[in-house]
Amino acid sequence: MIYLDHAATTPVHPEALKAAWPWLTNEFGNASSHHELGYRASAALEDARMRVARKLNCRTSEVTFTSGGTESDNLGIIGLALANPRGKHIVTAPTEHNAVLQAADYLQRLHGFEVTFVPVDSQGNITAEGLRTALRAETTLVTLMVANNEVGTVHDLATLVPIAHEFGALFHTDAVQVAGWQPIDVAELGVDALSISGHKFGAPKGSGALFVRGRLALEPVIHGGGQEFGRRSGTENVAWAVAVATSLELIDVSADEQVRVANLRDEFIASVLAISPKISLTGNPQVRLVNIASFVVDGVSGESMLLALEERGIICSSGSACAAGDDKPSHVLTAMGYEPDFALTAIRFSLGHETTAEDLQAALAALQDFLK
Ligand code: PLP
C-alpha cells in the first residue's frame, strides 16, 4: 500500500509514542492532583508546553493544549469573538475548513454576529483588496488559514494580517496543514491566535494546541474545572501533550526538506497533467503547500478514481477527509467557481516526509491505467 493521504492524517511517529508511553502507563497521575504522581504529570505537561512554545516562538502561557484542530479553531474563533466584541462582526473565507466555517456559523446563529466572506479567485487566492472591502470599524476578528487543505493554496498572511490590524481586528489562523511542513513563528506571522493539530505531523489523533497572544481575553467553550489557565477545562491529556511537543520537535521543516518534497510534487503534477488534457490542477500552481497535488478530471468522479486507485494499492483522497463519505461537492472548489458536477471530479494526493519518487511513479501508473 502506498499512502498519499497525509493531509488527512499522518502515521504516529514512533518517538512521539515512546515519549507519550510513560504518561499512559506508570505515570498515570492527574496533572491537577496534589501528590507526587500529580506533580510529575504536571511537570511533564508544563515541559511539553514550554517545548511547543519554543517551536512556535511564543511564551509558555500562550499555549493551550486541545483535542485537535477542530477544537483549536472553535476555541480561537468563538473564544476571541465572545470575549473581545468590538462589534459583532467577523471575517473569514468560504474556502476555510468546516471547523472554522461552523464556528462562524455558530456565532451568527446563537450570538447575533454577522459574518462576511472574503471572495476567493479560481485558484483560492485572497487579495488585500478583498480583505479591505470586507473589514469594518466593528470587525472583531478575521480568521483566514495559512494554507488550504484541499487545494494547497497558501495565503499571503504577511500582507493580510497587518490589514486586519489596521482596522483594529484580531487575526486567528488555522495553521493545521502547514505545521508539518514549515517552521511556524507566531511573532513573525503577527497573528493573535493560531491552531495546530497533532495528527497532521506525527502525534496521535485527538491532540493539538492553540496559541493565543499575551493577555487577550478568551471565553472558554468547554466549561469545568478551569484547567489550562481557565481556557480549556477537562483533565489534561499529558501523554498527548508530550507527543505533540515531541513530534513538533522531530518533524523536518528545514528549507532543504521543503525543496525536496516540492520538487517531487512538481514532477508528479507535471506527469499527471501530461496523462490527459481532461486533467487540470486545482489551487495556486506556484504558491502552494509543498505536499499537495490536487486535480479535477473532467467527466470522471473523484470517488471512482479513489476506489480504482485503492484497488491498485494507492491511497489518496477525493476531497477533504472530513467531508469524505458524503458525495456533496467540495465547498472549497465550488467557492473557487467550479460547477458542482465538476467539483465532484476532484482527487488529492498529499505527500509525506517518507514519500519517495517510486511511490509517485506507482501512483501515476495506477492513474494512467485507470484513465486509459
Ligand atoms: N483545519 C484544517 C485545515 C484541517 O485540514 C483539519 C483536518 O483535516 C482541521 C482543521 C481539523 O483538525 P482535527 O482533525 O485535528 O480536528
Coordinates of C-alpha atoms and ligand atoms in Angstrom, one line a residue:
M1 CA 0.0 0.0 0.0
I2 CA 1.3 3.5 -0.9
Y3 CA -0.2 6.1 1.4
L4 CA -0.7 9.5 -0.3
D5 CA -3.3 11.0 2.1
H6 CA -1.0 12.8 4.6
A7 CA -3.2 15.9 4.6
A8 CA -6.0 13.7 6.1
T9 CA -3.7 12.3 8.8
T10 CA -0.1 11.0 9.3
P11 CA 1.3 7.9 11.0
V12 CA 2.2 8.4 14.6
H13 CA 5.9 9.0 14.9
P14 CA 7.4 6.1 17.0
E15 CA 9.4 8.6 19.1
A16 CA 6.3 10.6 19.9
L17 CA 4.6 7.4 21.0
K18 CA 7.6 6.4 23.1
A19 CA 7.7 9.8 24.8
A20 CA 4.0 9.6 25.5
W21 CA 4.0 6.0 26.8
P22 CA 5.1 6.5 30.4
W23 CA 2.2 9.1 30.8
L24 CA -0.2 6.4 29.7
T25 CA 1.2 3.7 32.0
N26 CA 3.1 4.0 35.2
E27 CA 2.9 7.8 35.3
F28 CA -0.8 8.0 35.1
G29 CA -1.3 10.8 37.6
N30 CA -3.8 13.6 37.2
A31 CA -1.8 16.8 36.5
S32 CA -4.1 18.7 38.9
S33 CA -3.6 16.3 41.8
H34 CA -1.7 17.4 44.9
H35 CA 0.6 14.5 45.4
E36 CA 3.8 13.2 43.8
L37 CA 2.2 11.4 40.9
G38 CA 0.2 14.5 40.1
Y39 CA 3.2 16.8 40.4
R40 CA 5.2 14.7 38.0
A41 CA 2.3 14.7 35.4
S42 CA 2.0 18.5 35.9
A43 CA 5.8 18.9 35.3
A44 CA 5.6 16.8 32.2
L45 CA 2.7 18.9 30.9
E46 CA 4.5 22.2 31.6
D47 CA 7.6 20.9 29.9
A48 CA 5.6 19.9 26.8
R49 CA 4.0 23.4 26.8
M50 CA 7.4 25.0 27.0
R51 CA 8.7 22.9 24.1
V52 CA 5.7 23.7 22.0
A53 CA 6.0 27.4 22.8
R54 CA 9.7 27.3 21.8
K55 CA 8.7 25.8 18.4
L56 CA 6.0 28.4 17.8
N57 CA 8.2 31.2 19.2
C58 CA 5.8 32.3 21.9
R59 CA 5.5 32.3 25.6
T60 CA 4.6 29.2 27.5
S61 CA 1.5 30.9 28.9
E62 CA 0.3 31.5 25.4
V63 CA -0.1 27.8 24.6
T64 CA -3.3 25.9 25.4
F65 CA -3.5 22.1 24.7
T66 CA -6.7 21.0 23.0
S67 CA -8.1 17.9 21.4
G68 CA -7.0 18.9 17.9
G69 CA -7.5 21.3 15.0
T70 CA -11.3 21.4 15.3
E71 CA -11.3 22.4 18.9
S72 CA -8.4 24.8 18.5
D73 CA -10.4 26.6 15.7
N74 CA -13.6 26.7 17.8
L75 CA -11.8 28.0 20.9
G76 CA -9.8 30.5 18.9
I77 CA -12.7 31.9 17.0
I78 CA -15.6 31.6 19.4
G79 CA -13.4 32.3 22.4
L80 CA -11.9 35.5 21.0
A81 CA -15.1 36.8 19.3
L82 CA -17.1 36.5 22.5
A83 CA -14.5 37.9 24.9
N84 CA -13.4 40.8 22.7
P85 CA -16.5 42.1 21.0
R86 CA -15.5 45.4 19.4
G87 CA -18.6 44.7 17.3
K88 CA -20.5 41.6 16.3
H89 CA -18.7 41.2 13.0
I90 CA -16.2 38.6 11.9
V91 CA -14.5 38.0 8.6
T92 CA -13.5 34.7 7.0
A93 CA -13.3 33.0 3.6
P94 CA -15.6 30.4 2.0
T95 CA -12.6 28.0 1.4
E96 CA -11.8 27.6 5.2
H97 CA -12.2 24.3 6.9
N98 CA -15.6 23.4 8.3
A99 CA -14.1 23.7 11.8
V100 CA -13.8 27.5 11.0
L101 CA -17.0 27.9 9.0
Q102 CA -19.2 26.1 11.5
A103 CA -17.7 28.1 14.4
A104 CA -18.5 31.3 12.4
D105 CA -22.0 29.9 11.7
Y106 CA -22.5 29.2 15.5
L107 CA -21.5 32.8 16.3
Q108 CA -24.0 34.0 13.7
R109 CA -26.9 31.8 14.8
L110 CA -26.6 32.0 18.5
H111 CA -24.8 35.2 19.3
G112 CA -26.0 37.5 16.5
F113 CA -22.7 38.0 14.8
E114 CA -22.5 39.0 11.2
V115 CA -20.1 37.0 9.0
T116 CA -18.5 38.5 5.9
F117 CA -16.8 36.1 3.5
V118 CA -13.7 37.4 1.6
P119 CA -14.0 36.3 -2.0
V120 CA -11.5 33.9 -3.4
D121 CA -10.5 33.6 -7.1
S122 CA -10.4 30.4 -9.2
Q123 CA -7.1 29.3 -7.5
G124 CA -8.4 30.0 -4.0
N125 CA -6.3 33.2 -3.6
I126 CA -7.4 36.1 -1.4
T127 CA -6.4 39.6 -2.2
A128 CA -5.5 42.5 0.1
E129 CA -8.3 44.5 -1.6
G130 CA -10.8 41.7 -0.9
L131 CA -10.0 41.7 2.8
R132 CA -10.0 45.5 3.0
T133 CA -13.5 45.6 1.5
A134 CA -14.8 43.0 4.0
L135 CA -13.4 44.8 7.1
R136 CA -15.5 47.3 9.1
A137 CA -14.8 49.5 12.1
E138 CA -16.6 47.0 14.2
T139 CA -14.9 43.8 13.0
T140 CA -13.8 41.9 16.0
L141 CA -11.9 39.0 14.3
V142 CA -10.5 37.9 11.0
T143 CA -9.9 34.2 10.6
L144 CA -8.0 33.0 7.5
M145 CA -6.0 29.8 7.1
V146 CA -2.3 29.7 6.3
A147 CA -2.8 27.1 3.6
N148 CA -5.8 25.2 2.2
N149 CA -6.2 21.5 3.0
E150 CA -7.9 20.6 -0.3
V151 CA -6.1 22.5 -3.0
G152 CA -3.0 23.6 -1.1
T153 CA -3.2 27.3 -1.9
V154 CA -1.1 29.3 0.6
H155 CA -2.4 32.7 1.7
D156 CA -0.2 35.8 1.9
L157 CA -0.6 36.3 5.6
A158 CA 2.3 38.8 5.7
T159 CA 0.1 41.1 3.7
L160 CA -3.3 40.1 5.2
V161 CA -2.5 40.2 8.9
P162 CA -1.4 43.9 9.0
I163 CA -4.5 44.9 7.1
A164 CA -6.8 43.3 9.7
H165 CA -4.7 45.0 12.5
E166 CA -5.0 48.4 10.7
F167 CA -8.8 48.1 11.2
G168 CA -8.2 47.0 14.8
A169 CA -9.4 43.5 14.3
L170 CA -7.8 40.4 15.8
F171 CA -6.4 37.7 13.5
H172 CA -6.7 34.0 14.0
T173 CA -5.2 31.5 11.6
D174 CA -5.7 27.8 11.1
A175 CA -2.1 26.5 10.6
V176 CA -3.2 22.8 10.7
Q177 CA -1.8 21.9 7.2
V178 CA 1.5 23.7 7.4
A179 CA 2.6 22.6 10.9
G180 CA 4.4 19.5 9.5
W181 CA 6.0 21.4 6.6
Q182 CA 7.3 24.7 7.6
P183 CA 8.5 26.4 10.8
I184 CA 5.8 28.3 12.5
D185 CA 6.8 31.6 14.1
V186 CA 3.8 33.4 15.6
A187 CA 5.9 36.5 16.2
E188 CA 6.9 36.7 12.5
L189 CA 3.3 35.9 11.3
G190 CA 2.0 38.6 13.7
V191 CA -1.2 36.6 14.3
D192 CA -3.2 36.8 17.6
A193 CA -4.2 33.2 17.6
L194 CA -3.1 30.1 15.7
S195 CA -4.4 26.5 15.6
I196 CA -2.4 23.3 15.1
S197 CA -3.5 19.6 15.1
G198 CA -1.1 16.9 16.3
H199 CA -2.2 14.2 13.9
K200 CA -1.1 16.1 10.9
F201 CA 2.6 16.0 12.0
G202 CA 3.1 12.6 13.7
A203 CA 1.3 13.0 17.0
P204 CA -1.9 10.9 17.8
K205 CA -5.4 11.9 16.6
G206 CA -7.2 14.0 19.3
S207 CA -4.1 16.1 20.1
G208 CA -3.4 19.7 19.3
A209 CA -2.8 23.2 20.6
L210 CA -4.0 26.8 20.3
F211 CA -1.7 29.8 20.6
V212 CA -3.4 33.0 21.9
R213 CA -1.3 36.1 22.2
G214 CA -0.4 37.6 25.6
R215 CA -3.3 38.5 27.9
L216 CA -6.0 38.5 25.3
A217 CA -9.3 37.5 26.8
L218 CA -10.6 34.2 25.7
E219 CA -14.1 32.9 26.6
P220 CA -13.8 29.1 27.1
V221 CA -16.0 26.8 25.0
I222 CA -15.6 23.9 27.4
H223 CA -16.6 24.7 31.0
G224 CA -15.5 22.9 34.1
G225 CA -12.5 22.7 36.5
G226 CA -10.6 25.6 35.0
Q227 CA -7.5 23.7 33.7
E228 CA -5.2 25.2 31.1
F229 CA -5.3 28.7 32.7
G230 CA -9.1 28.5 32.7
R231 CA -9.1 28.4 29.0
R232 CA -9.9 24.7 28.4
S233 CA -11.4 22.7 31.2
G234 CA -11.0 18.9 31.5
T235 CA -8.3 16.7 32.9
E236 CA -5.2 17.4 30.9
N237 CA -4.1 14.8 28.4
V238 CA -0.5 14.7 29.4
A239 CA 0.5 11.9 27.1
W240 CA -0.8 13.6 24.0
A241 CA 0.7 17.0 25.0
V242 CA 4.1 15.2 25.3
A243 CA 3.5 13.6 21.9
V244 CA 2.6 17.0 20.3
A245 CA 5.8 18.6 21.7
T246 CA 8.0 15.6 20.6
S247 CA 6.6 15.3 17.1
L248 CA 6.8 19.1 16.6
E249 CA 10.5 18.9 17.5
L250 CA 11.1 15.9 15.3
I251 CA 9.3 16.9 12.2
D252 CA 11.7 18.1 9.5
V253 CA 10.6 21.6 8.4
S254 CA 14.0 22.6 7.0
A255 CA 14.3 24.5 3.8
D256 CA 16.1 21.5 2.2
E257 CA 13.2 19.2 3.0
Q258 CA 10.7 21.7 1.7
V259 CA 12.6 21.9 -1.6
R260 CA 13.0 18.2 -1.8
V261 CA 9.3 17.5 -1.4
A262 CA 8.2 20.4 -3.5
N263 CA 10.3 19.0 -6.4
L264 CA 8.7 15.6 -6.0
R265 CA 5.3 17.3 -6.0
D266 CA 6.1 19.3 -9.1
E267 CA 7.4 16.4 -11.1
F268 CA 4.3 14.4 -10.1
I269 CA 1.9 17.3 -11.1
A270 CA 3.6 17.7 -14.5
S271 CA 3.4 13.9 -15.1
V272 CA -0.3 13.7 -14.1
L273 CA -1.2 16.7 -16.3
A274 CA 0.5 15.0 -19.2
I275 CA -1.8 12.0 -18.9
S276 CA -4.8 13.8 -20.4
P277 CA -6.0 17.2 -21.3
K278 CA -9.1 16.5 -19.2
I279 CA -6.9 16.8 -16.1
S280 CA -6.3 20.1 -14.5
L281 CA -4.6 21.3 -11.4
T282 CA -6.6 22.9 -8.6
G283 CA -5.3 25.7 -6.4
N284 CA -2.4 28.1 -7.0
P285 CA 0.2 26.4 -9.1
Q286 CA 3.1 28.2 -7.5
V287 CA 2.2 29.3 -4.0
R288 CA 1.0 26.0 -2.6
L289 CA 1.7 23.6 0.2
V290 CA 4.8 21.6 -0.6
N291 CA 3.0 18.3 -0.2
I292 CA -0.4 18.7 -2.0
A293 CA -1.1 17.8 -5.6
S294 CA -4.8 18.2 -6.3
F295 CA -6.7 17.8 -9.6
V296 CA -10.0 17.7 -11.3
V297 CA -10.6 15.2 -14.1
D298 CA -13.3 16.2 -16.4
G299 CA -16.0 13.6 -16.6
V300 CA -14.6 11.2 -14.0
S301 CA -15.9 11.1 -10.5
G302 CA -13.4 11.5 -7.7
E303 CA -15.0 8.6 -5.8
S304 CA -14.5 6.3 -8.7
M305 CA -10.8 7.3 -9.0
L306 CA -10.3 6.9 -5.3
L307 CA -11.7 3.3 -5.4
A308 CA -9.8 2.4 -8.6
L309 CA -6.6 3.6 -7.1
E310 CA -7.1 1.8 -3.9
E311 CA -7.6 -1.4 -5.8
R312 CA -4.2 -0.7 -7.3
G313 CA -2.6 -0.1 -3.9
I314 CA -2.7 3.7 -3.8
I315 CA -4.4 5.6 -1.0
C316 CA -5.4 9.2 -1.7
S317 CA -8.5 11.4 -1.2
S318 CA -11.3 12.6 -3.4
G319 CA -11.9 15.7 -1.2
S320 CA -11.2 16.7 2.3
A321 CA -11.1 13.8 4.8
C322 CA -13.6 15.5 7.0
A323 CA -16.1 15.6 4.1
A324 CA -15.3 12.1 3.0
G325 CA -18.2 9.7 2.8
D326 CA -20.6 12.3 1.7
D327 CA -20.8 12.9 -2.0
K328 CA -21.6 16.6 -1.8
P329 CA -19.3 18.7 -4.0
S330 CA -16.4 20.3 -2.1
H331 CA -17.4 23.7 -0.7
V332 CA -13.8 24.8 -1.4
L333 CA -14.0 24.0 -5.1
T334 CA -17.5 25.5 -5.5
A335 CA -16.3 28.7 -3.8
M336 CA -13.5 28.8 -6.3
G337 CA -16.1 28.8 -9.0
Y338 CA -16.2 25.2 -10.1
E339 CA -19.6 23.9 -11.2
P340 CA -20.9 21.3 -8.6
D341 CA -20.6 18.4 -11.0
F342 CA -17.0 19.4 -11.9
A343 CA -16.1 19.7 -8.2
L344 CA -17.1 16.1 -7.8
T345 CA -14.3 15.1 -10.1
A346 CA -11.6 16.1 -7.6
I347 CA -8.7 14.0 -6.5
R348 CA -6.0 14.9 -4.0
F349 CA -2.6 13.3 -3.4
S350 CA -0.8 14.5 -0.3
L351 CA 2.8 13.5 0.2
G352 CA 4.5 12.7 3.5
H353 CA 8.1 13.1 4.5
E354 CA 8.7 9.4 3.7
T355 CA 7.1 9.5 0.3
T356 CA 9.5 8.5 -2.5
A357 CA 9.8 9.2 -6.2
E358 CA 9.0 5.5 -6.7
D359 CA 5.7 5.9 -4.7
L360 CA 4.7 8.7 -7.0
Q361 CA 5.6 6.7 -10.1
A362 CA 3.4 3.9 -8.9
A363 CA 0.5 6.4 -8.3
L364 CA 1.0 7.9 -11.7
A365 CA 1.0 4.4 -13.3
A366 CA -2.2 3.5 -11.5
L367 CA -4.0 6.7 -12.5
Q368 CA -2.8 6.2 -16.1
D369 CA -4.1 2.6 -16.1
F370 CA -7.5 3.6 -14.8
L371 CA -8.0 6.6 -17.2
K372 CA -6.8 4.8 -20.3
Ligands
PLP1 N1 -8.3 22.6 9.8 C1 -7.8 22.1 8.7 C2 -7.2 23.0 7.6 C3 -7.7 20.7 8.5 O1 -7.2 20.2 7.4 C4 -8.3 19.9 9.5 C5 -8.4 18.4 9.4 O2 -8.4 17.9 8.3 C6 -8.8 20.5 10.7 C7 -8.8 21.9 10.8 C8 -9.4 19.7 11.8 O3 -8.4 19.1 12.6 P1 -8.7 17.9 13.5 O4 -8.8 16.7 12.6 O5 -7.5 17.8 14.4 O6 -9.9 18.2 14.3

